Amino acid sequence: MHARVAAATTTALIGGTVLVGGTTSILPTPHARAGSPDGGVVIVAHRGASAYAPENTLASIDKAAAMGFDWVENDVQRTKDGKLVVLHDATLARTTDVEKVYPRRAPWKVKDFTAAEIARLDAGSWSGRRYAGTRVPTLLQYMRRVSHNHQKLLLEIKNPDLYPGIERETLELLSNEGWLDPEHLRHRLVVQSFSARSVRTVHDLRPGITTAFLGKPSYARLREYARFADLINPDSASLTSGYVSTVHAFKGPHGRPMGVFAWTVDDPDAARRLAGYGVDGVITNKPDVVRSALQES
Ligand code: G3P
Ligand code: CA
């Protein structure tokens, strides 16, 4: 019902070499969607399976894997000494015990702490006693666990204006970990940001990467976004069927119809409504709830 053309021959510049041909399976093909019990909508575990384990930790992606979900989303920021870490907020206060460990360091901004200082923090107790001692992962630790779990990653560059150069550094780490090879680019990686400038920078640095803009550009500006973003990922509350169809009518930088992943959808009725709009993906803290809802529809 929600099938659309999503695969096409591509020509992409990857790591200084030209890759010609091939298709992507980041968006399921119409055939795969028709044959899938959940309509082929990609279900992304937001900050990991974050309704059930502390967000943006190795525990949260292990939980998603244990529940049978391969796509996970995270947020990447940078420490005072230049290490990339996986954290959502610009401060450490909500998701760690930083106020207890470093009481004189308010307002506890991520960028004011070294990686060694952050490594001391407990990033799990706030979410439940069983997660006491869980650490904030570095991006390197996180990528190794995603690889170990055979998962796929929707990586968000968070607050890029606070961290000049974070796009290049992130891509360098991904490249070193083998995540910019053709197989990962075609099947396993999307890089997104609320900052159009940051998404454009990622596209310019490595045009082979599938990119997403977080937000809902006006109809008039979609053509401009289609030059550097393969996906438009809006807040689900503001989404309409007409907007989804309009995005689908544009071709992104790789010559394929643009896609739409909606966030953050934990309600079964909302998940079914969005699937009815034809979204390609749903980003959720409760991937099990969304899967059940889509399988029932
Ligand atoms: O992936 C979509 C979602 O992560 C965007 O919002 O604030 O949870 O990063 P936020
Ligand atoms: Ca995010």
Coordinates of N, CA and C in Angstrom, one line a residue, residues 84-296:
L84 N 34.9 12.5 20.5 CA 33.5 12.4 20.1 C 32.8 11.4 21.1
V85 N 31.7 11.9 21.6 CA 30.9 11.1 22.6 C 29.5 11.1 22.2
V86 N 28.7 10.1 22.7 CA 27.3 9.9 22.3 C 26.5 10.4 23.5
L87 N 25.8 11.5 23.2 CA 25.0 12.2 24.3 C 24.0 13.1 23.6
H88 N 22.8 13.2 24.1 CA 21.8 14.0 23.5 C 21.8 15.5 23.9
D89 N 21.8 15.7 25.2 CA 21.7 17.1 25.7 C 23.1 17.8 25.6
A90 N 23.1 19.1 25.5 CA 24.3 19.9 25.5 C 25.0 19.9 26.9
T91 N 24.2 19.5 27.9 CA 24.8 19.4 29.3 C 24.6 17.9 29.7
L92 N 25.4 17.6 30.8 CA 25.5 16.2 31.3 C 24.5 16.0 32.4
A93 N 23.7 17.1 32.8 CA 22.9 17.0 34.0 C 21.8 16.0 34.0
R94 N 21.1 15.9 32.9 CA 19.9 15.1 32.9 C 20.2 13.6 32.9
T95 N 21.2 13.2 32.2 CA 21.4 11.8 32.0 C 22.6 11.2 32.7
T96 N 23.3 12.0 33.6 CA 24.4 11.4 34.3 C 24.3 12.0 35.8
D97 N 25.2 11.5 36.6 CA 25.3 12.0 38.0 C 26.4 13.1 38.1
V98 N 26.5 13.9 37.0 CA 27.6 14.9 37.0 C 27.5 15.9 38.1
E99 N 26.2 16.2 38.5 CA 26.1 17.2 39.6 C 26.6 16.8 40.9
K100 N 26.6 15.4 41.1 CA 27.1 14.9 42.3 C 28.6 14.7 42.3
V101 N 29.1 14.3 41.1 CA 30.6 14.1 41.0 C 31.4 15.4 40.8
Y102 N 30.8 16.3 40.1 CA 31.5 17.6 39.9 C 30.6 18.8 40.3
P103 N 30.3 18.9 41.6 CA 29.3 19.9 42.0 C 29.6 21.3 41.7
R104 N 30.8 21.7 41.5 CA 31.2 23.1 41.3 C 31.4 23.4 39.8
R105 N 30.9 22.5 38.9 CA 31.2 22.7 37.5 C 29.9 23.1 36.7
A106 N 28.9 23.6 37.4 CA 27.7 24.1 36.6 C 28.1 25.0 35.5
P107 N 27.4 25.0 34.4 CA 26.2 24.3 34.0 C 26.4 22.9 33.4
W108 N 27.6 22.3 33.6 CA 27.9 21.0 33.2 C 27.8 20.7 31.7
K109 N 28.3 21.6 30.9 CA 28.2 21.5 29.5 C 29.2 20.4 29.0
V110 N 28.7 19.6 28.1 CA 29.6 18.5 27.5 C 30.9 19.1 27.1
K111 N 30.9 20.2 26.4 CA 32.1 20.7 25.8 C 33.1 21.3 26.8
D112 N 32.7 21.3 28.1 CA 33.6 21.8 29.2 C 34.2 20.7 30.0
F113 N 34.0 19.4 29.6 CA 34.5 18.3 30.3 C 35.4 17.4 29.4
T114 N 36.5 16.9 29.9 CA 37.3 16.0 29.1 C 36.7 14.6 29.0
A115 N 37.1 13.9 28.1 CA 36.6 12.5 27.9 C 36.8 11.7 29.2
A116 N 38.0 11.9 29.8 CA 38.3 11.1 31.0 C 37.4 11.5 32.1
E117 N 37.0 12.8 32.2 CA 36.1 13.2 33.3 C 34.7 12.6 33.0
I118 N 34.3 12.6 31.8 CA 32.9 12.1 31.4 C 32.9 10.5 31.7
A119 N 34.1 9.9 31.4 CA 34.1 8.4 31.6 C 33.9 8.0 33.1
R120 N 34.0 8.9 34.0 CA 33.8 8.6 35.4 C 32.3 8.6 35.8
L121 N 31.5 9.2 34.9 CA 30.1 9.4 35.3 C 29.2 8.2 35.1
D122 N 28.2 8.1 35.9 CA 27.2 7.1 35.8 C 26.0 7.6 34.9
A123 N 25.9 7.0 33.8 CA 24.9 7.4 32.8 C 23.7 6.4 32.8
G124 N 23.6 5.6 33.9 CA 22.5 4.6 33.8 C 21.6 4.6 35.0
S125 N 22.1 5.1 36.2 CA 21.2 5.0 37.4 C 19.9 5.7 37.3
W126 N 20.0 6.9 36.6 CA 18.7 7.7 36.5 C 17.6 6.9 35.8
S127 N 18.0 5.9 35.0 CA 17.0 5.2 34.2 C 16.6 3.9 34.9
G128 N 17.3 3.5 36.0 CA 16.9 2.3 36.7 C 18.2 1.7 37.4
R129 N 17.9 1.2 38.6 CA 19.1 0.6 39.4 C 19.9 -0.4 38.7
R130 N 19.2 -1.2 37.8 CA 19.9 -2.3 37.1 C 20.9 -1.7 36.2
Y131 N 20.8 -0.4 35.8 CA 21.8 0.1 34.9 C 22.8 1.0 35.5
A132 N 22.9 0.9 36.9 CA 23.9 1.7 37.6 C 25.3 1.3 37.1
G133 N 26.1 2.3 36.9 CA 27.5 2.1 36.4 C 27.6 2.1 34.9
T134 N 26.5 2.2 34.2 CA 26.6 2.4 32.7 C 27.3 3.7 32.4
R135 N 28.2 3.6 31.4 CA 29.0 4.8 31.0 C 28.4 5.5 29.8
V136 N 28.8 6.8 29.6 CA 28.6 7.5 28.4 C 29.6 6.9 27.4
P137 N 29.1 6.4 26.3 CA 30.1 5.8 25.3 C 30.8 6.9 24.5
T138 N 32.0 6.6 24.2 CA 32.6 7.4 23.1 C 32.1 6.9 21.8
L139 N 32.2 7.8 20.8 CA 31.6 7.3 19.5 C 32.4 6.1 19.0
L140 N 33.7 6.0 19.3 CA 34.5 4.8 18.9 C 33.9 3.5 19.6
Q141 N 33.7 3.6 20.9 CA 33.1 2.4 21.6 C 31.7 2.1 21.0
Y142 N 31.0 3.1 20.7 CA 29.6 2.9 20.2 C 29.6 2.2 18.9
M143 N 30.5 2.8 18.0 CA 30.6 2.2 16.6 C 31.0 0.7 16.7
R144 N 31.9 0.4 17.6 CA 32.3 -1.0 17.7 C 31.2 -1.9 18.2
R145 N 30.4 -1.4 19.1 CA 29.2 -2.2 19.5 C 28.2 -2.3 18.4
V146 N 27.9 -1.2 17.7 CA 26.9 -1.3 16.6 C 27.4 -2.4 15.6
S147 N 28.7 -2.3 15.3 CA 29.3 -3.3 14.4 C 29.1 -4.7 14.9
H148 N 29.5 -4.9 16.2 CA 29.4 -6.2 16.8 C 28.0 -6.7 16.8
N149 N 27.0 -5.9 17.0 CA 25.6 -6.3 17.0 C 25.0 -6.4 15.6
H150 N 25.8 -6.1 14.5 CA 25.4 -6.1 13.1 C 24.2 -5.2 12.9
Q151 N 24.3 -4.0 13.6 CA 23.2 -3.1 13.5 C 23.5 -2.0 12.4
K152 N 22.5 -1.1 12.2 CA 22.6 0.0 11.3 C 22.4 1.3 12.0
L153 N 22.9 2.4 11.5 CA 23.0 3.6 12.3 C 22.4 4.8 11.7
L154 N 21.5 5.5 12.4 CA 21.1 6.8 12.0 C 21.8 7.7 13.0
L155 N 22.9 8.3 12.5 CA 23.8 9.1 13.4 C 23.4 10.6 13.3
E156 N 23.1 11.2 14.4 CA 22.8 12.6 14.4 C 23.9 13.4 14.9
I157 N 24.3 14.4 14.1 CA 25.3 15.4 14.6 C 24.5 16.4 15.3
K158 N 24.7 16.4 16.7 CA 23.9 17.2 17.6 C 24.6 18.5 17.9
N159 N 23.9 19.6 17.9 CA 24.5 21.0 18.2 C 25.8 21.3 17.4
P160 N 25.8 21.1 16.1 CA 27.1 21.2 15.4 C 27.7 22.6 15.5
D161 N 26.8 23.7 15.8 CA 27.4 25.0 15.9 C 28.3 25.2 17.1
L162 N 28.1 24.3 18.1 CA 29.0 24.3 19.3 C 30.4 23.6 19.0
Y163 N 30.4 22.9 17.9 CA 31.6 22.0 17.7 C 32.1 22.2 16.3
P164 N 32.7 23.3 16.0 CA 33.2 23.5 14.6 C 34.1 22.3 14.1
G165 N 33.9 21.8 13.0 CA 34.7 20.7 12.4 C 34.2 19.4 12.8
I166 N 33.1 19.3 13.5 CA 32.7 17.9 14.0 C 32.3 17.0 12.9
E167 N 31.8 17.6 11.8 CA 31.4 16.7 10.7 C 32.6 16.0 10.1
R168 N 33.7 16.7 9.9 CA 34.9 16.0 9.4 C 35.5 15.0 10.3
E169 N 35.5 15.3 11.6 CA 36.0 14.4 12.6 C 35.1 13.1 12.7
T170 N 33.8 13.3 12.7 CA 32.9 12.2 12.7 C 33.1 11.3 11.5
L171 N 33.2 11.9 10.3 CA 33.4 11.0 9.1 C 34.8 10.3 9.2
E172 N 35.8 11.0 9.7 CA 37.1 10.4 9.8 C 37.0 9.1 10.7
L173 N 36.3 9.2 11.8 CA 36.2 8.1 12.7 C 35.4 7.0 12.0
L174 N 34.3 7.4 11.4 CA 33.5 6.4 10.7 C 34.3 5.7 9.6
S175 N 35.1 6.4 8.9 CA 36.0 5.8 7.9 C 37.0 4.9 8.5
N176 N 37.6 5.3 9.6 CA 38.6 4.4 10.2 C 38.0 3.1 10.7
E177 N 36.7 3.2 11.0 CA 36.0 2.0 11.5 C 35.4 1.2 10.4
G178 N 35.6 1.6 9.2 CA 35.1 0.8 8.0 C 33.7 1.1 7.7
W179 N 33.1 2.2 8.2 CA 31.7 2.5 8.0 C 31.5 3.4 6.8
L180 N 32.5 3.7 6.0 CA 32.3 4.5 4.8 C 32.6 3.6 3.6
D181 N 32.7 2.3 3.8 CA 32.9 1.4 2.6 C 31.5 1.3 1.9
P182 N 31.6 0.8 0.6 CA 30.3 0.7 -0.2 C 29.2 0.0 0.5
E183 N 29.5 -1.1 1.2 CA 28.4 -1.9 1.8 C 27.7 -1.1 3.0
H184 N 28.5 -0.4 3.8 CA 27.9 0.4 4.8 C 27.1 1.5 4.2
L185 N 27.7 2.2 3.2 CA 27.0 3.3 2.6 C 25.7 2.9 2.0
R186 N 25.6 1.8 1.4 CA 24.4 1.4 0.7 C 23.3 0.9 1.7
H187 N 23.8 0.3 2.8 CA 22.8 -0.5 3.6 C 22.7 0.0 5.1
R188 N 23.7 0.6 5.6 CA 23.8 0.7 7.1 C 24.0 2.0 7.7
L189 N 24.1 3.1 6.9 CA 24.4 4.4 7.6 C 23.6 5.5 7.0
V190 N 23.0 6.3 7.9 CA 22.4 7.6 7.5 C 23.0 8.6 8.5
V191 N 23.4 9.8 8.0 CA 23.8 10.9 8.9 C 22.8 12.0 8.8
Q192 N 22.3 12.5 9.9 CA 21.3 13.5 10.0 C 21.7 14.6 10.9
S193 N 21.0 15.8 10.7 CA 21.2 16.9 11.7 C 20.0 17.9 11.5
F194 N 19.7 18.6 12.6 CA 18.8 19.7 12.5 C 19.4 20.9 11.8
S195 N 20.7 20.9 11.6 CA 21.4 22.0 11.0 C 21.6 21.6 9.5
A196 N 20.9 22.4 8.6 CA 21.0 22.2 7.2 C 22.5 22.4 6.8
R197 N 23.2 23.4 7.4 CA 24.6 23.6 7.0 C 25.4 22.3 7.3
S198 N 25.1 21.7 8.4 CA 25.9 20.5 8.8 C 25.6 19.3 7.9
V199 N 24.3 19.2 7.5 CA 24.0 18.1 6.5 C 24.7 18.4 5.2
R200 N 24.7 19.6 4.8 CA 25.3 20.0 3.5 C 26.8 19.7 3.6
T201 N 27.4 20.0 4.7 CA 28.9 19.8 4.9 C 29.2 18.3 4.8
V202 N 28.4 17.4 5.4 CA 28.6 16.0 5.3 C 28.5 15.5 3.9
H203 N 27.5 16.0 3.2 CA 27.3 15.7 1.8 C 28.5 16.1 1.0
D204 N 29.0 17.3 1.2 CA 30.1 17.8 0.4 C 31.4 17.0 0.7
L205 N 31.6 16.7 2.0 CA 32.8 15.9 2.3 C 32.8 14.5 1.8
R206 N 31.7 13.8 1.9 CA 31.5 12.4 1.4 C 30.2 12.3 0.7
P207 N 30.2 12.6 -0.6 CA 28.9 12.6 -1.3 C 28.2 11.2 -1.3
G208 N 28.9 10.2 -1.0 CA 28.3 8.8 -1.0 C 27.4 8.5 0.2
I209 N 27.5 9.4 1.2 CA 26.7 9.1 2.4 C 25.2 9.5 2.2
T210 N 24.3 8.6 2.7 CA 22.9 8.9 2.7 C 22.7 9.9 3.9
T211 N 22.1 11.1 3.6 CA 21.9 12.1 4.6 C 20.5 12.4 4.8
A212 N 20.2 13.0 6.0 CA 18.8 13.4 6.3 C 18.8 14.8 7.0
F213 N 17.8 15.6 6.6 CA 17.6 16.8 7.4 C 16.5 16.6 8.4
L214 N 16.8 17.0 9.6 CA 15.8 16.9 10.7 C 15.0 18.2 10.7
G215 N 13.7 18.1 10.3 CA 12.9 19.3 10.3 C 11.9 19.2 9.2
K216 N 11.2 20.3 8.9 CA 10.2 20.2 7.9 C 10.3 21.5 7.0
P217 N 11.2 21.5 6.1 CA 11.3 22.7 5.2 C 10.0 23.0 4.5
S218 N 9.8 24.3 4.2 CA 8.6 24.6 3.4 C 8.6 23.9 2.1
Y219 N 7.4 23.8 1.5 CA 7.3 23.2 0.2 C 8.2 23.9 -0.8
A220 N 8.3 25.2 -0.7 CA 9.0 26.0 -1.6 C 10.5 25.7 -1.5
R221 N 11.0 25.3 -0.4 CA 12.4 25.1 -0.2 C 12.9 23.6 -0.4
L222 N 11.9 22.7 -0.6 CA 12.3 21.3 -0.7 C 13.3 21.1 -1.9
R223 N 13.2 21.8 -3.0 CA 14.1 21.6 -4.1 C 15.5 21.9 -3.7
E224 N 15.7 22.9 -2.9 CA 17.0 23.3 -2.4 C 17.6 22.2 -1.5
Y225 N 16.8 21.6 -0.6 CA 17.2 20.5 0.3 C 17.5 19.3 -0.5
A226 N 16.8 19.1 -1.6 CA 17.1 17.8 -2.4 C 18.5 17.8 -3.0
R227 N 19.2 18.9 -2.9 CA 20.5 18.9 -3.5 C 21.5 18.2 -2.5
F228 N 21.2 18.1 -1.2 CA 22.2 17.5 -0.3 C 21.5 16.6 0.7
A229 N 20.2 16.4 0.7 CA 19.6 15.5 1.7 C 18.7 14.4 1.0
D230 N 19.0 13.2 1.3 CA 18.2 12.1 0.7 C 16.9 11.9 1.5
L231 N 16.9 12.3 2.7 CA 15.7 12.1 3.5 C 15.3 13.4 4.2
I232 N 14.0 13.7 4.4 CA 13.5 14.8 5.2 C 12.8 14.1 6.4
N233 N 13.3 14.4 7.6 CA 12.8 13.7 8.8 C 12.1 14.7 9.8
P234 N 10.8 14.8 9.7 CA 10.1 15.8 10.5 C 9.6 15.3 11.8
D235 N 9.3 16.2 12.7 CA 8.5 15.9 13.9 C 7.1 15.3 13.4
S236 N 6.8 14.2 13.9 CA 5.6 13.5 13.4 C 4.3 14.3 13.6
A237 N 4.3 15.2 14.7 CA 3.1 16.0 15.0 C 2.7 16.9 13.9
S238 N 3.7 17.4 13.1 CA 3.5 18.4 12.1 C 3.3 17.8 10.7
L239 N 3.3 16.5 10.6 CA 3.3 15.8 9.3 C 1.9 15.6 8.7
T240 N 1.8 15.7 7.4 CA 0.6 15.4 6.7 C 0.9 14.5 5.6
S241 N -0.2 13.9 5.1 CA 0.0 13.0 4.0 C 0.5 13.7 2.7
G242 N 0.0 15.0 2.6 CA 0.4 15.8 1.4 C 1.9 16.1 1.4
Y243 N 2.4 16.4 2.6 CA 3.8 16.7 2.7 C 4.7 15.5 2.4
V244 N 4.3 14.3 2.9 CA 5.0 13.1 2.5 C 5.0 12.9 1.0
S245 N 3.9 13.0 0.4 CA 3.8 12.8 -1.1 C 4.7 13.8 -1.8
T246 N 4.7 15.0 -1.3 CA 5.5 16.1 -2.0 C 7.0 15.8 -1.9
V247 N 7.4 15.4 -0.7 CA 8.8 15.0 -0.5 C 9.1 13.8 -1.5
H248 N 8.3 12.9 -1.5 CA 8.6 11.7 -2.4 C 8.7 12.1 -3.9
A249 N 8.1 13.2 -4.3 CA 8.1 13.6 -5.7 C 9.5 14.2 -6.1
F250 N 10.3 14.5 -5.1 CA 11.6 15.1 -5.4 C 12.6 14.0 -5.4
K251 N 13.7 14.1 -6.2 CA 14.8 13.2 -6.2 C 15.9 13.9 -5.4
G252 N 16.5 13.1 -4.5 CA 17.6 13.5 -3.7 C 18.9 13.5 -4.4
P253 N 20.0 13.8 -3.7 CA 21.3 14.0 -4.4 C 21.8 12.7 -5.1
H254 N 21.2 11.5 -4.8 CA 21.7 10.3 -5.5 C 20.7 9.9 -6.5
G255 N 19.8 10.8 -6.9 CA 18.9 10.5 -8.0 C 17.7 9.6 -7.7
R256 N 17.6 9.3 -6.4 CA 16.4 8.5 -5.9 C 15.4 9.4 -5.3
P257 N 14.1 8.9 -5.3 CA 13.1 9.7 -4.6 C 13.5 10.0 -3.2
M258 N 13.2 11.2 -2.7 CA 13.6 11.4 -1.3 C 12.6 10.7 -0.4
G259 N 13.1 10.4 0.8 CA 12.4 9.6 1.8 C 12.0 10.5 3.0
V260 N 11.1 9.9 3.8 CA 10.7 10.6 5.1 C 10.7 9.6 6.2
F261 N 11.4 9.9 7.3 CA 11.4 9.2 8.6 C 10.8 10.2 9.6
A262 N 9.7 9.7 10.3 CA 9.0 10.6 11.2 C 9.5 10.3 12.7
W263 N 9.5 11.3 13.5 CA 9.9 11.1 14.9 C 9.0 11.9 15.8
T264 N 9.0 11.6 17.1 CA 9.3 10.4 17.8 C 8.0 9.8 18.1
V265 N 7.8 8.6 17.6 CA 6.4 8.0 17.5 C 6.4 6.8 18.5
D266 N 5.7 6.9 19.6 CA 5.6 5.8 20.5 C 4.2 5.3 20.7
D267 N 3.2 6.0 20.0 CA 1.8 5.6 20.1 C 1.4 4.8 18.9
P268 N 0.7 3.6 19.2 CA 0.3 2.7 18.1 C -0.5 3.4 17.1
D269 N -1.5 4.2 17.5 CA -2.4 4.9 16.5 C -1.6 5.8 15.6
A270 N -0.7 6.6 16.3 CA 0.1 7.5 15.5 C 1.0 6.7 14.5
A271 N 1.5 5.6 14.9 CA 2.4 4.8 14.0 C 1.6 4.4 12.8
R272 N 0.3 3.9 13.0 CA -0.5 3.4 11.9 C -0.9 4.6 11.0
R273 N -1.2 5.8 11.6 CA -1.5 6.9 10.8 C -0.4 7.3 9.9
L274 N 0.8 7.3 10.5 CA 2.0 7.8 9.7 C 2.3 6.7 8.6
A275 N 2.1 5.5 8.9 CA 2.3 4.5 7.8 C 1.3 4.7 6.7
G276 N 0.1 5.1 7.1 CA -0.9 5.4 6.1 C -0.5 6.6 5.2
Y277 N 0.3 7.5 5.8 CA 0.8 8.6 5.0 C 1.8 8.2 4.0
G278 N 2.4 7.0 4.2 CA 3.5 6.5 3.3 C 4.9 6.9 3.8
V279 N 5.0 7.1 5.1 CA 6.4 7.4 5.5 C 7.3 6.2 5.3
D280 N 8.6 6.4 5.1 CA 9.5 5.3 4.9 C 10.1 4.7 6.2
G281 N 10.1 5.6 7.3 CA 10.6 5.1 8.5 C 9.9 5.8 9.7
V282 N 10.0 5.1 10.8 CA 9.4 5.7 12.1 C 10.5 5.6 13.1
I283 N 10.8 6.7 13.8 CA 11.9 6.7 14.8 C 11.1 6.7 16.2
T284 N 11.5 5.8 17.0 CA 10.6 5.5 18.2 C 11.5 5.1 19.4
N285 N 11.0 5.5 20.6 CA 11.6 5.0 21.8 C 11.1 3.6 22.2
K286 N 10.0 3.2 21.5 CA 9.4 1.9 21.8 C 9.2 1.1 20.5
P287 N 10.3 0.6 20.0 CA 10.2 -0.1 18.7 C 9.3 -1.3 18.7
D288 N 9.2 -1.9 19.8 CA 8.3 -3.1 19.9 C 6.8 -2.7 19.7
V289 N 6.4 -1.5 20.3 CA 5.1 -1.0 20.2 C 4.7 -0.7 18.7
V290 N 5.7 0.0 18.1 CA 5.5 0.4 16.7 C 5.4 -0.9 15.8
R291 N 6.3 -1.8 16.0 CA 6.2 -3.0 15.2 C 4.9 -3.7 15.3
S292 N 4.4 -3.9 16.6 CA 3.1 -4.5 16.8 C 2.0 -3.8 16.1
A293 N 2.0 -2.4 16.2 CA 1.0 -1.6 15.6 C 1.0 -1.8 14.1
L294 N 2.2 -1.8 13.5 CA 2.2 -1.9 12.0 C 1.9 -3.3 11.5
Q295 N 2.2 -4.3 12.3 CA 1.8 -5.6 11.9 C 0.3 -5.9 12.0
E296 N -0.3 -5.2 12.9 CA -1.8 -5.3 13.1 C -2.6 -4.6 12.0

